[in-house]
Short mmCIF file of C-alpha atoms and ligand atoms in Angstrom, two decimals:
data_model
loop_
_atom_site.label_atom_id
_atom_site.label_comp_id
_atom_site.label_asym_id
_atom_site.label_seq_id
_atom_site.Cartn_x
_atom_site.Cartn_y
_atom_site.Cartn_z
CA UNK G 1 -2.20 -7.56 -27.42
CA UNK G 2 -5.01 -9.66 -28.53
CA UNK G 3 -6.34 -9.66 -32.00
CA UNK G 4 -10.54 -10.02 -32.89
CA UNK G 5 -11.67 -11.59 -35.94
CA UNK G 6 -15.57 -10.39 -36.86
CA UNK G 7 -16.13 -13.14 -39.52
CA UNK G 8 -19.02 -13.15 -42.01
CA UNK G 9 -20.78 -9.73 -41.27
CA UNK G 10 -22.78 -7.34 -43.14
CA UNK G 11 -21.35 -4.17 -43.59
CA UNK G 12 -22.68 -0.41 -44.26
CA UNK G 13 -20.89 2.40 -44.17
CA UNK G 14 -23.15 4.87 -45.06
CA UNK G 15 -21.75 6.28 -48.33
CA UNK G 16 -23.93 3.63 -50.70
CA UNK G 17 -27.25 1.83 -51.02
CA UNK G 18 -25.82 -1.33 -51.20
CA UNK G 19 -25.27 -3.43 -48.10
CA UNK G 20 -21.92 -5.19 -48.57
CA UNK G 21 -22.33 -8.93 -47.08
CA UNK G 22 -19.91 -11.64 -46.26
CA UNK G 23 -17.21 -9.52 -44.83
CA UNK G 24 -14.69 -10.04 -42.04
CA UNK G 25 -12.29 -7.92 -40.48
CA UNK G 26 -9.46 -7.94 -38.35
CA UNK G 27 -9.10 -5.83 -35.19
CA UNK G 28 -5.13 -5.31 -33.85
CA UNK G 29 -4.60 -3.48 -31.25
CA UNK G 30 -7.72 -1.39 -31.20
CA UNK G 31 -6.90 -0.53 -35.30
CA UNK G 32 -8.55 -2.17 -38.45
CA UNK G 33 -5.59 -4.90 -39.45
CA UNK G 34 -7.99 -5.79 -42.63
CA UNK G 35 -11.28 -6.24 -44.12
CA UNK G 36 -11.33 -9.11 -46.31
CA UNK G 37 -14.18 -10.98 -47.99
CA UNK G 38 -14.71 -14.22 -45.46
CA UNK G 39 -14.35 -16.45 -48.21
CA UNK G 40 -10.30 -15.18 -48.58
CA UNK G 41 -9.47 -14.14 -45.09
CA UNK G 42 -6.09 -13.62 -44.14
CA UNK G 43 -4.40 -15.64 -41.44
CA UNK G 44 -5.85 -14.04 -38.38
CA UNK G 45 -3.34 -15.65 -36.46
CA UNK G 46 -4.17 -16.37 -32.43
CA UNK G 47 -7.13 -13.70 -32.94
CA UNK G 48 -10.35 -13.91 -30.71
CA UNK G 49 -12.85 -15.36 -33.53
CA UNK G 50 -16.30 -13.61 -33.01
CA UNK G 51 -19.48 -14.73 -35.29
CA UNK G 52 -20.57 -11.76 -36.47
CA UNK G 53 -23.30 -13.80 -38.91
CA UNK G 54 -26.73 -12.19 -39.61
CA UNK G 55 -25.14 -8.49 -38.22
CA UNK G 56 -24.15 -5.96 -40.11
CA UNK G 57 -21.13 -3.52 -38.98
CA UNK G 58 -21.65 0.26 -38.97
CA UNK G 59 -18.97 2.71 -38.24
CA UNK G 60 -19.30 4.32 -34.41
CA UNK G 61 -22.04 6.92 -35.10
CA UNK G 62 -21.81 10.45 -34.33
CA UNK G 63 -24.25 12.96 -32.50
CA UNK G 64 -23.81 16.06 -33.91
CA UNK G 65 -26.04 18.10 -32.00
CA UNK G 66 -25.61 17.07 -28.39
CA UNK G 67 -25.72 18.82 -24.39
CA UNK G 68 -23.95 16.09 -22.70
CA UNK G 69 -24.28 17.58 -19.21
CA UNK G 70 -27.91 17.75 -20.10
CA UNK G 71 -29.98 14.62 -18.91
CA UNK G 72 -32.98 15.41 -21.75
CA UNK G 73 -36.62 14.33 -20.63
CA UNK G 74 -40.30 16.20 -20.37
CA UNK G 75 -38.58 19.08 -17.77
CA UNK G 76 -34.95 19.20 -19.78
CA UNK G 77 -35.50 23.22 -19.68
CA UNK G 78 -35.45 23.06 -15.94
CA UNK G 79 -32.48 20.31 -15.32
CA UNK G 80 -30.03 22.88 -17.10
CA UNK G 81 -30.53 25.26 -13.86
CA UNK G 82 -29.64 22.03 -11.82
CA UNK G 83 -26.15 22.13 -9.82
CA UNK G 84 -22.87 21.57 -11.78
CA UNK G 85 -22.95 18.42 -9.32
CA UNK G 86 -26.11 16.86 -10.51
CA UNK G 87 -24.78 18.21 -14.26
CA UNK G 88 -21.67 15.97 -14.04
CA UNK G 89 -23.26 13.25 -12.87
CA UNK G 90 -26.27 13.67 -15.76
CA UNK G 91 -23.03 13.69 -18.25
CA UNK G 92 -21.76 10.40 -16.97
CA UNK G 93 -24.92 8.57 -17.39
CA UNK G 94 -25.07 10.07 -20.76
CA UNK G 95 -21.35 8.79 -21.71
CA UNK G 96 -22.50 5.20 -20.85
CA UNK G 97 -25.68 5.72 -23.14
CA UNK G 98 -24.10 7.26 -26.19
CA UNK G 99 -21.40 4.11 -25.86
CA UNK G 100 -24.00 1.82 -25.62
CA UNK G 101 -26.06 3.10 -28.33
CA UNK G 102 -23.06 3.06 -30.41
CA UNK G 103 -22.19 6.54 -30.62
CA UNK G 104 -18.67 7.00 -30.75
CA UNK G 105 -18.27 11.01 -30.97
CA UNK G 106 -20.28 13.71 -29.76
CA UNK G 107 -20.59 17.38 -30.38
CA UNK G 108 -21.61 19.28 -27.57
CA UNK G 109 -23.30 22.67 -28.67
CA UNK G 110 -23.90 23.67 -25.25
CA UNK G 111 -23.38 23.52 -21.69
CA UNK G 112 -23.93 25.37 -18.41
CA UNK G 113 -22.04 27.47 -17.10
CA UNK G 114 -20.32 26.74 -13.51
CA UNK G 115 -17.45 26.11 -11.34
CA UNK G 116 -16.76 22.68 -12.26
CA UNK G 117 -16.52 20.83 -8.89
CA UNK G 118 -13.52 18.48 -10.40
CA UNK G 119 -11.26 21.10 -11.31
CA UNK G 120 -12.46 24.32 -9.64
CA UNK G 121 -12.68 25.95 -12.70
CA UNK G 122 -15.45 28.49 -14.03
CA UNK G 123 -16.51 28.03 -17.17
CA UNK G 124 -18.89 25.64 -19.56
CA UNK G 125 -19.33 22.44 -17.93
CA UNK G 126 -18.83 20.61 -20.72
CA UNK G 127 -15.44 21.38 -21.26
CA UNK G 128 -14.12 19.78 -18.20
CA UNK G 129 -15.74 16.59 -19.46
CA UNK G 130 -14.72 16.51 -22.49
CA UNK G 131 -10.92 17.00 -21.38
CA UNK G 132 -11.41 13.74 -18.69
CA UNK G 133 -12.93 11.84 -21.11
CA UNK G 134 -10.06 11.75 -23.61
CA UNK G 135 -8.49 8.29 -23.98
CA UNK G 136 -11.60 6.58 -22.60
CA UNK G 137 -13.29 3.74 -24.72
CA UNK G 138 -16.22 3.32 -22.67
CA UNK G 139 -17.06 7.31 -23.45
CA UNK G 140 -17.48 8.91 -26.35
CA UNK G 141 -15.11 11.71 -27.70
CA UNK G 142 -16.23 15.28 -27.36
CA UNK G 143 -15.49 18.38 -29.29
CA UNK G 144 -17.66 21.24 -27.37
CA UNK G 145 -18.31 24.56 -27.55
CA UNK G 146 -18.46 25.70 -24.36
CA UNK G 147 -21.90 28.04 -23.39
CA UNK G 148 -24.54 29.33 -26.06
CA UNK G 149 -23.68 32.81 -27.11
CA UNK G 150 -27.19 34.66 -27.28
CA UNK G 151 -29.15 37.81 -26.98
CA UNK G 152 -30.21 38.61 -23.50
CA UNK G 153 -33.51 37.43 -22.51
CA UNK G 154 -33.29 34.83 -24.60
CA UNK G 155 -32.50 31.99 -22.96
CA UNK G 156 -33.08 31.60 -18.57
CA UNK G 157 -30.82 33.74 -16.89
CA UNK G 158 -27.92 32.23 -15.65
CA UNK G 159 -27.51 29.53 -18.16
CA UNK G 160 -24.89 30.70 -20.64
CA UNK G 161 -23.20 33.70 -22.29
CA UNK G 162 -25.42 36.87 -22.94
CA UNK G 163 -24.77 39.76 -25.20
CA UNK G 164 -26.62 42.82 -25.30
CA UNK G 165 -25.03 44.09 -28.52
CA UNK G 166 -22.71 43.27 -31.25
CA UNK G 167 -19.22 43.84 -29.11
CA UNK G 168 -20.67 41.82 -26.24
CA UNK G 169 -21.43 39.05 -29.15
CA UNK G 170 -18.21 39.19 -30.60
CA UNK G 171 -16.16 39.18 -26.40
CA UNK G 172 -18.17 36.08 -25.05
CA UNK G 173 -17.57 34.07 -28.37
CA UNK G 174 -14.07 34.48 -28.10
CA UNK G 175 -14.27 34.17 -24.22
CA UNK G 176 -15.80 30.81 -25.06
CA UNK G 177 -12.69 30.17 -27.76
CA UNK G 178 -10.12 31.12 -24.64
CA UNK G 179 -11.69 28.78 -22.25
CA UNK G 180 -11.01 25.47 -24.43
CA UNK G 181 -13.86 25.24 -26.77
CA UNK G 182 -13.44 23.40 -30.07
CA UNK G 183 -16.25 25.51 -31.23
CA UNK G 184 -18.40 28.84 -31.16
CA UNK G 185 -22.09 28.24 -30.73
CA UNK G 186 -24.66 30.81 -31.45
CA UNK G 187 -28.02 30.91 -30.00
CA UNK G 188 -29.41 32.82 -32.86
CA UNK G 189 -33.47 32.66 -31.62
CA UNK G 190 -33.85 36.13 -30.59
CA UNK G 191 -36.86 37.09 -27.56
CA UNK G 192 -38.73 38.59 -30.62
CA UNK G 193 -40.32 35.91 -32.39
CA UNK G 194 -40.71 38.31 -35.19
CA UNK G 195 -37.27 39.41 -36.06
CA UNK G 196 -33.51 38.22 -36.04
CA UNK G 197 -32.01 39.19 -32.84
CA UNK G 198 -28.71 39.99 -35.16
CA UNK G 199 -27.71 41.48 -38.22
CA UNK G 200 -25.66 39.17 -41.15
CA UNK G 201 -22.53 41.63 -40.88
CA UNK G 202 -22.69 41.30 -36.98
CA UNK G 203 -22.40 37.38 -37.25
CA UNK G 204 -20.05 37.38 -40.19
CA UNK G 205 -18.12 39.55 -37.54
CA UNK G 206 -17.89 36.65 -35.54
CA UNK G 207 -17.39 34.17 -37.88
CA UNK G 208 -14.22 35.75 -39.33
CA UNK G 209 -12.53 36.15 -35.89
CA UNK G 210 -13.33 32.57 -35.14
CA UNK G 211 -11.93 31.54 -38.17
CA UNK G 212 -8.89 33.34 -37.99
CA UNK G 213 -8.18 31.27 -34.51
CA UNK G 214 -9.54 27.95 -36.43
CA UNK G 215 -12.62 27.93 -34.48
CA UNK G 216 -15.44 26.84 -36.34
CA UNK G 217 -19.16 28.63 -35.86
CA UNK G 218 -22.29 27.15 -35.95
CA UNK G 219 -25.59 28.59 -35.35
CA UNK G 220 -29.49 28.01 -33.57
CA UNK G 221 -31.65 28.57 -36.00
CA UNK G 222 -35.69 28.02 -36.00
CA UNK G 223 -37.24 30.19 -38.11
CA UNK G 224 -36.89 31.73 -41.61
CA UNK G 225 -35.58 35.01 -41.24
CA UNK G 226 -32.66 33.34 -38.80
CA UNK G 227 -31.07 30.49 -40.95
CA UNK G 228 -31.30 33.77 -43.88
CA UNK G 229 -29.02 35.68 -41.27
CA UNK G 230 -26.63 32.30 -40.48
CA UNK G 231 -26.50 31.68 -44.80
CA UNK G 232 -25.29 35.33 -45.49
CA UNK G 233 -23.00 35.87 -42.17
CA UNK G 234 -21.48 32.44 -43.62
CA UNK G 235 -21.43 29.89 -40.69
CA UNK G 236 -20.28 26.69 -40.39
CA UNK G 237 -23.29 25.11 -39.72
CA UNK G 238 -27.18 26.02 -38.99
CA UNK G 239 -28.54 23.77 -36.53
CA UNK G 240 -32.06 22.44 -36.05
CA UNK G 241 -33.03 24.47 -39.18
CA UNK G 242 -37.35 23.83 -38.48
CA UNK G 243 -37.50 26.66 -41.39
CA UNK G 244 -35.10 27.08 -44.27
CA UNK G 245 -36.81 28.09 -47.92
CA UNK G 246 -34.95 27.21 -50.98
CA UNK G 247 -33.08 30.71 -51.59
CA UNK G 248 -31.42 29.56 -47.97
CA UNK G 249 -30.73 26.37 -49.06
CA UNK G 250 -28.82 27.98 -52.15
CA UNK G 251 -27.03 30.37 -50.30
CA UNK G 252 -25.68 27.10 -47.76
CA UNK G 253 -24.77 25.07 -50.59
CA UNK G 254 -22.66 27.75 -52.15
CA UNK G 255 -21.13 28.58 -49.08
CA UNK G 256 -20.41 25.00 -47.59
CA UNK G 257 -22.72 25.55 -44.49
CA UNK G 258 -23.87 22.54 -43.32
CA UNK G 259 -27.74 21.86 -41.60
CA UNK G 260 -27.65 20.14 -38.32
CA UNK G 261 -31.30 17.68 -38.55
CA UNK G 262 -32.75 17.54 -35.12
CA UNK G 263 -36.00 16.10 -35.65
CA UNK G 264 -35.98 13.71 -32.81
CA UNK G 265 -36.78 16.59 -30.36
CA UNK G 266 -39.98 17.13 -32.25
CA UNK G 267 -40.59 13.14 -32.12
CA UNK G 268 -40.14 13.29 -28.52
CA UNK G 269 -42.97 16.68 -27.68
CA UNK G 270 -45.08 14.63 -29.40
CA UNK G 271 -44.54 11.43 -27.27
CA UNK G 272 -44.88 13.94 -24.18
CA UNK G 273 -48.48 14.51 -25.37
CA UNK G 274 -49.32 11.18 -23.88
CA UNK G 275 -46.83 10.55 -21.55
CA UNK G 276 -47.17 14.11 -19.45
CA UNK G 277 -49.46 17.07 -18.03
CA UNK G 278 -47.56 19.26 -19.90
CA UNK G 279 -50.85 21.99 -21.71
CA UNK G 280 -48.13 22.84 -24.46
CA UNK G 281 -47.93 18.90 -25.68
CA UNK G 282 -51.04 17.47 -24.51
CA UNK G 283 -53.73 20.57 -25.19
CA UNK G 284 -55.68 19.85 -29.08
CA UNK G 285 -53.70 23.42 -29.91
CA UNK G 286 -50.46 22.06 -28.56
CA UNK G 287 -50.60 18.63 -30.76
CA UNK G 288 -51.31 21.04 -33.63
CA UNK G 289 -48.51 23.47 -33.36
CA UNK G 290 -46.15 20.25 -32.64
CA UNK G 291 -47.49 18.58 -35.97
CA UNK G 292 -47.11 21.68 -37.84
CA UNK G 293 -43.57 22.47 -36.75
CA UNK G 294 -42.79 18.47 -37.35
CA UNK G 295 -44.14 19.35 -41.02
CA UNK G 296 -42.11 22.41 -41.75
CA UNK G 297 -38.62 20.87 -39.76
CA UNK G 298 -39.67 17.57 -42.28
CA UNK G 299 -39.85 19.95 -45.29
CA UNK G 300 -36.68 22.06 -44.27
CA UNK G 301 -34.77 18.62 -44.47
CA UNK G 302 -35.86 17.76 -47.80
CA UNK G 303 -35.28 21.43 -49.30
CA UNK G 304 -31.77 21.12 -47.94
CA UNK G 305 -31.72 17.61 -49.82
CA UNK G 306 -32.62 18.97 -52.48
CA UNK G 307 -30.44 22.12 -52.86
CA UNK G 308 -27.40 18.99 -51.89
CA UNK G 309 -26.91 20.64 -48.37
CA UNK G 310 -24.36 17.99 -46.63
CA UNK G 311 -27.06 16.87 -43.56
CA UNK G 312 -25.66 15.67 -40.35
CA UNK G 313 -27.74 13.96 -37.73
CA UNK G 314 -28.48 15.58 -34.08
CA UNK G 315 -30.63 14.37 -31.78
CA UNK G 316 -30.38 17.76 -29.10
CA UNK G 317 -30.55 15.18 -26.22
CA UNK G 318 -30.26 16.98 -23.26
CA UNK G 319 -30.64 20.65 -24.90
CA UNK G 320 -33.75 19.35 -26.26
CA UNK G 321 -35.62 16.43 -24.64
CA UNK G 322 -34.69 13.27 -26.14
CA UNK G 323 -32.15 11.06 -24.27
CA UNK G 324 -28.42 10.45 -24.75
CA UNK G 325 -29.36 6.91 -26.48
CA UNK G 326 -31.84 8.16 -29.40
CA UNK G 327 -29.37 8.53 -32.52
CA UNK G 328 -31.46 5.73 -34.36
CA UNK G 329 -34.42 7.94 -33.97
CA UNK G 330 -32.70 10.95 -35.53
CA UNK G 331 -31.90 8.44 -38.33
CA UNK G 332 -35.26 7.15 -38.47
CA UNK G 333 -37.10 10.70 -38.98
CA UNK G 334 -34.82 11.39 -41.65
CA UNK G 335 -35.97 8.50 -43.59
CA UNK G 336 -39.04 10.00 -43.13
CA UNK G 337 -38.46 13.20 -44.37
CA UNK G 338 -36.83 11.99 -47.37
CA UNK G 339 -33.37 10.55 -47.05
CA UNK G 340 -32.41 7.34 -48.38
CA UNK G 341 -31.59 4.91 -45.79
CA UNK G 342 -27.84 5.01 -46.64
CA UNK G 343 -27.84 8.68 -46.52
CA UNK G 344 -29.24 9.03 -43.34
CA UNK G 345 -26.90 6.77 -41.64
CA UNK G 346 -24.29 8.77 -43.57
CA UNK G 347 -25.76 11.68 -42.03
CA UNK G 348 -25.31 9.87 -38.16
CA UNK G 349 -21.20 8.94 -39.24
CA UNK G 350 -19.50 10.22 -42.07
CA UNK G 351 -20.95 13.49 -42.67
CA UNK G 352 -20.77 14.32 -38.92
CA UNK G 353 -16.89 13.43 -38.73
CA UNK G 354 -16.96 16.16 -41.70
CA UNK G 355 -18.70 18.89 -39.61
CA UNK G 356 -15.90 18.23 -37.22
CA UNK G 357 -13.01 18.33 -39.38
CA UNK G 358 -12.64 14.66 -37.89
CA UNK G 359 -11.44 12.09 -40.82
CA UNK G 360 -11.43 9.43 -38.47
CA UNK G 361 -15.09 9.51 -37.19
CA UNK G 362 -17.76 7.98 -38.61
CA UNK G 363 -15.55 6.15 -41.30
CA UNK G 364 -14.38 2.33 -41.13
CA UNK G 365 -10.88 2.05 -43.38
CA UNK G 366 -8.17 -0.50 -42.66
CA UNK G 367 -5.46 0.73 -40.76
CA UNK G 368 -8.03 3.24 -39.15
CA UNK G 369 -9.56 2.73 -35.26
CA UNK G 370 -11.97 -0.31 -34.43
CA UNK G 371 -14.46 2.71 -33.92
CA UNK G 372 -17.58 0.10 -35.50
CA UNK G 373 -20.72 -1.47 -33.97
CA UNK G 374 -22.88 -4.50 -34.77
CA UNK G 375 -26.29 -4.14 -35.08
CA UNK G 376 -29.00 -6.87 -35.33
CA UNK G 377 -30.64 -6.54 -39.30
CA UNK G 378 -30.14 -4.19 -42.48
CA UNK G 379 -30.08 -0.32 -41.54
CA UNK G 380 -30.05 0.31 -45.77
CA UNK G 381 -33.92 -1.09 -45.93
CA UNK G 382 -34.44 -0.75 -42.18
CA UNK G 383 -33.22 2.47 -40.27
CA UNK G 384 -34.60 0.43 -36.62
CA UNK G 385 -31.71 -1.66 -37.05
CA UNK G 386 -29.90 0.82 -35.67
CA UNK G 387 -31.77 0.73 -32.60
CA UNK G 388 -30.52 -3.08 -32.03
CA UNK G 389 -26.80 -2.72 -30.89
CA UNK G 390 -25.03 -5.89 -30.70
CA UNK G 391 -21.65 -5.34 -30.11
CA UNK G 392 -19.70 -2.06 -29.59
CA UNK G 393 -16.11 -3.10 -30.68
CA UNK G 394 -14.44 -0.28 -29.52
CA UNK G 395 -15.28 -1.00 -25.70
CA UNK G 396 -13.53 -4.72 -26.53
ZN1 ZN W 401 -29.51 22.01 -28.76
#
């Protein structure tokens, strides 16, 4: 099979400020033959030689809060009521963007649920996807976890698993285990705004029997008194995390619980306040309640910083309103809350292959998958590089 030489690249992988330049590598048979400093290549034989000067490679970036059946947009809360049809079709165009944008895995923390019109089968419709797209290059890999798992009344009726009390809780997150899913996701925004639509000991209740079938858990949290419930219960992960205080922040370091970053939802209501009729963006008390949960979501970041929370980057396309291509947004807005440029693209690769329990994502190594980009500039002083995808090796 035919061998690619990048010569004379940048490279970042995420794990250091400094942007390593001059460097070529080898790509055999869709693996990393060698990286080698393009003044003392290697014989690359009969390889393909592709000028990779004034680019800089970046390992395939991961999404780690994603809906890929979800198309995003100004009415994303309506297209998750569309028909599994129009769903699947939504999740294709969405595979083509995350390739394109250089995103090489994707976690999907929730889908519809419906009879999957490929292979008859009821259950989330992401987990159909995710088991046709294995083996593809020109989609991403997928680890989902089936529906949300929430309080009833939480969330519009019909879209995913609800539980009127702890038992139901615990059934429909194992349901979602027995159907396929790589992971549990809890919806933990209760229909009270005021208080956490679960106890600590009923979570931790799910957490442990997830565990003990090597499910991970992760958690929606928004608001104070929920990431305190997702810290004690000890999940996985808390995702979105607009309000964590510092005692929070603590509590996840000490337990491992890693904060999902989805500030590029915010970035996008406040785009809608130009771009729609929507009162809730576009209203004077609508800009203000966006720019003060921007402020608090910025500030949640940079306590979990801070308190050395590992920080992967989401972007909730589809779930939220962004689009499947907006990664480098994500990594952008975490810049601006704080991050170091390095870190936040560590946040978009490495750190997200960790939430997965994936070594191989997000990480370039020799002898490891071609899974890199090229992108046009320096994403260590300038995240919009990322933005500016060259070349997607992996789809070569
Ligand atoms: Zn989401």
């Amino acid at each position: 099979m035919a061998a690619t030489l990048y010569r004379d690249a940048a490279l970042a992988d995420g794990r250091s400020p400094s942007l390593r330049i001059g460097v070529s590598i080898l790509v055999r048979d869709g693996r990393i033959a060698w990286i080698r400093p393009s003044d003392a290549e290697e014989d690359p034989g009969d390889a393909v030689v592709i000028d990779a000067g004034g680019s800089t490679v970046v390992p395939g970036m991961v999404d780690a809060h994603s809906h890929v059946t979800l198309p995003g947009g100004s009415h994303w809360i309506q297209r998750g009521l569309d028909p599994p049809e129009a769903l699947l079709r939504a999740a294709e165009e969405n595979g083509r963007l995350l390739t394109g944008a250089g995103v090489r895995w994707a976690r999907d923390v929730g889908s519809p649920l419906g009879v999957d019109p490929v292979d008859g089968r009821q259950r989330a419709l992401c987990l159909g996807v995710r088991d046709r797209w294995r083996g593809r290059s020109d989609r991403p890999y997928i680890r989902a976890a089936g529906t949300w798992v929430t309080r009833a009344g939480t969330l519009e009726p019909g879209l995913a698993a609800e539980a009127d009390d702890a038992d139901a809780l615990l059934a429909h997150a194992l349901h979602q285990v027995h159907d396929g899913a790589d992971l549990v996701k809890l919806y933990l925004d209760g229909p009270d705004p005021q208080t956490a639509p679960w106890s600590a000991a009923e979570v931790r209740r799910v957490v442990e029997a997830c565990h003990a079938r090597g499910v991970r858990v992760t958690a929606h949290a928004t608001r104070f008194d929920g990431s305190r419930v997702c810290a004690e219960a000890g999940v996985d992960a808390i995702e979105h995390g607009f309000e964590i205080d510092a005692d929070t922040a603590h509590l996840m370091r000490e337990g491992g619980i890693a904060m999902v970053s989805t500030l590029a939802v915010i970035r996008s209501w406040q785009s809608f306040a130009t771009t729609t009729r929507i009162e809730r963006f576009t209203s004077p008390e609508g800009r203000a309640r966006v720019a003060a949960r921007e402020e608090s979501a910025l500030a949640s970041v940079r306590t979990c910083l801070v308190a050395e929370v590992a920080i992967a980057a989401g972007t909730d396309f589809g779930g939220g309103s962004p689009h499947a291509n907006a990664i480098a947004w994500e990594v952008e807005a975490l810049v601006d809350a704080g991050l170091e440029p390095w870190q936040a693209l560590g946040a978009a690769t490495w750190r997200g292959g960790e939430l997965l329990g994936e070594p191989e994502a997000g990480v370039i190594r020799e002898g490891g998958p071609a899974d890199f980009l090229l992108v046009h500039g320096d994403p260590l002083s300038d995240p919009r590089a990322l933005w500016r995808v060259w070349h997607v090796a992996w789809t070569h």
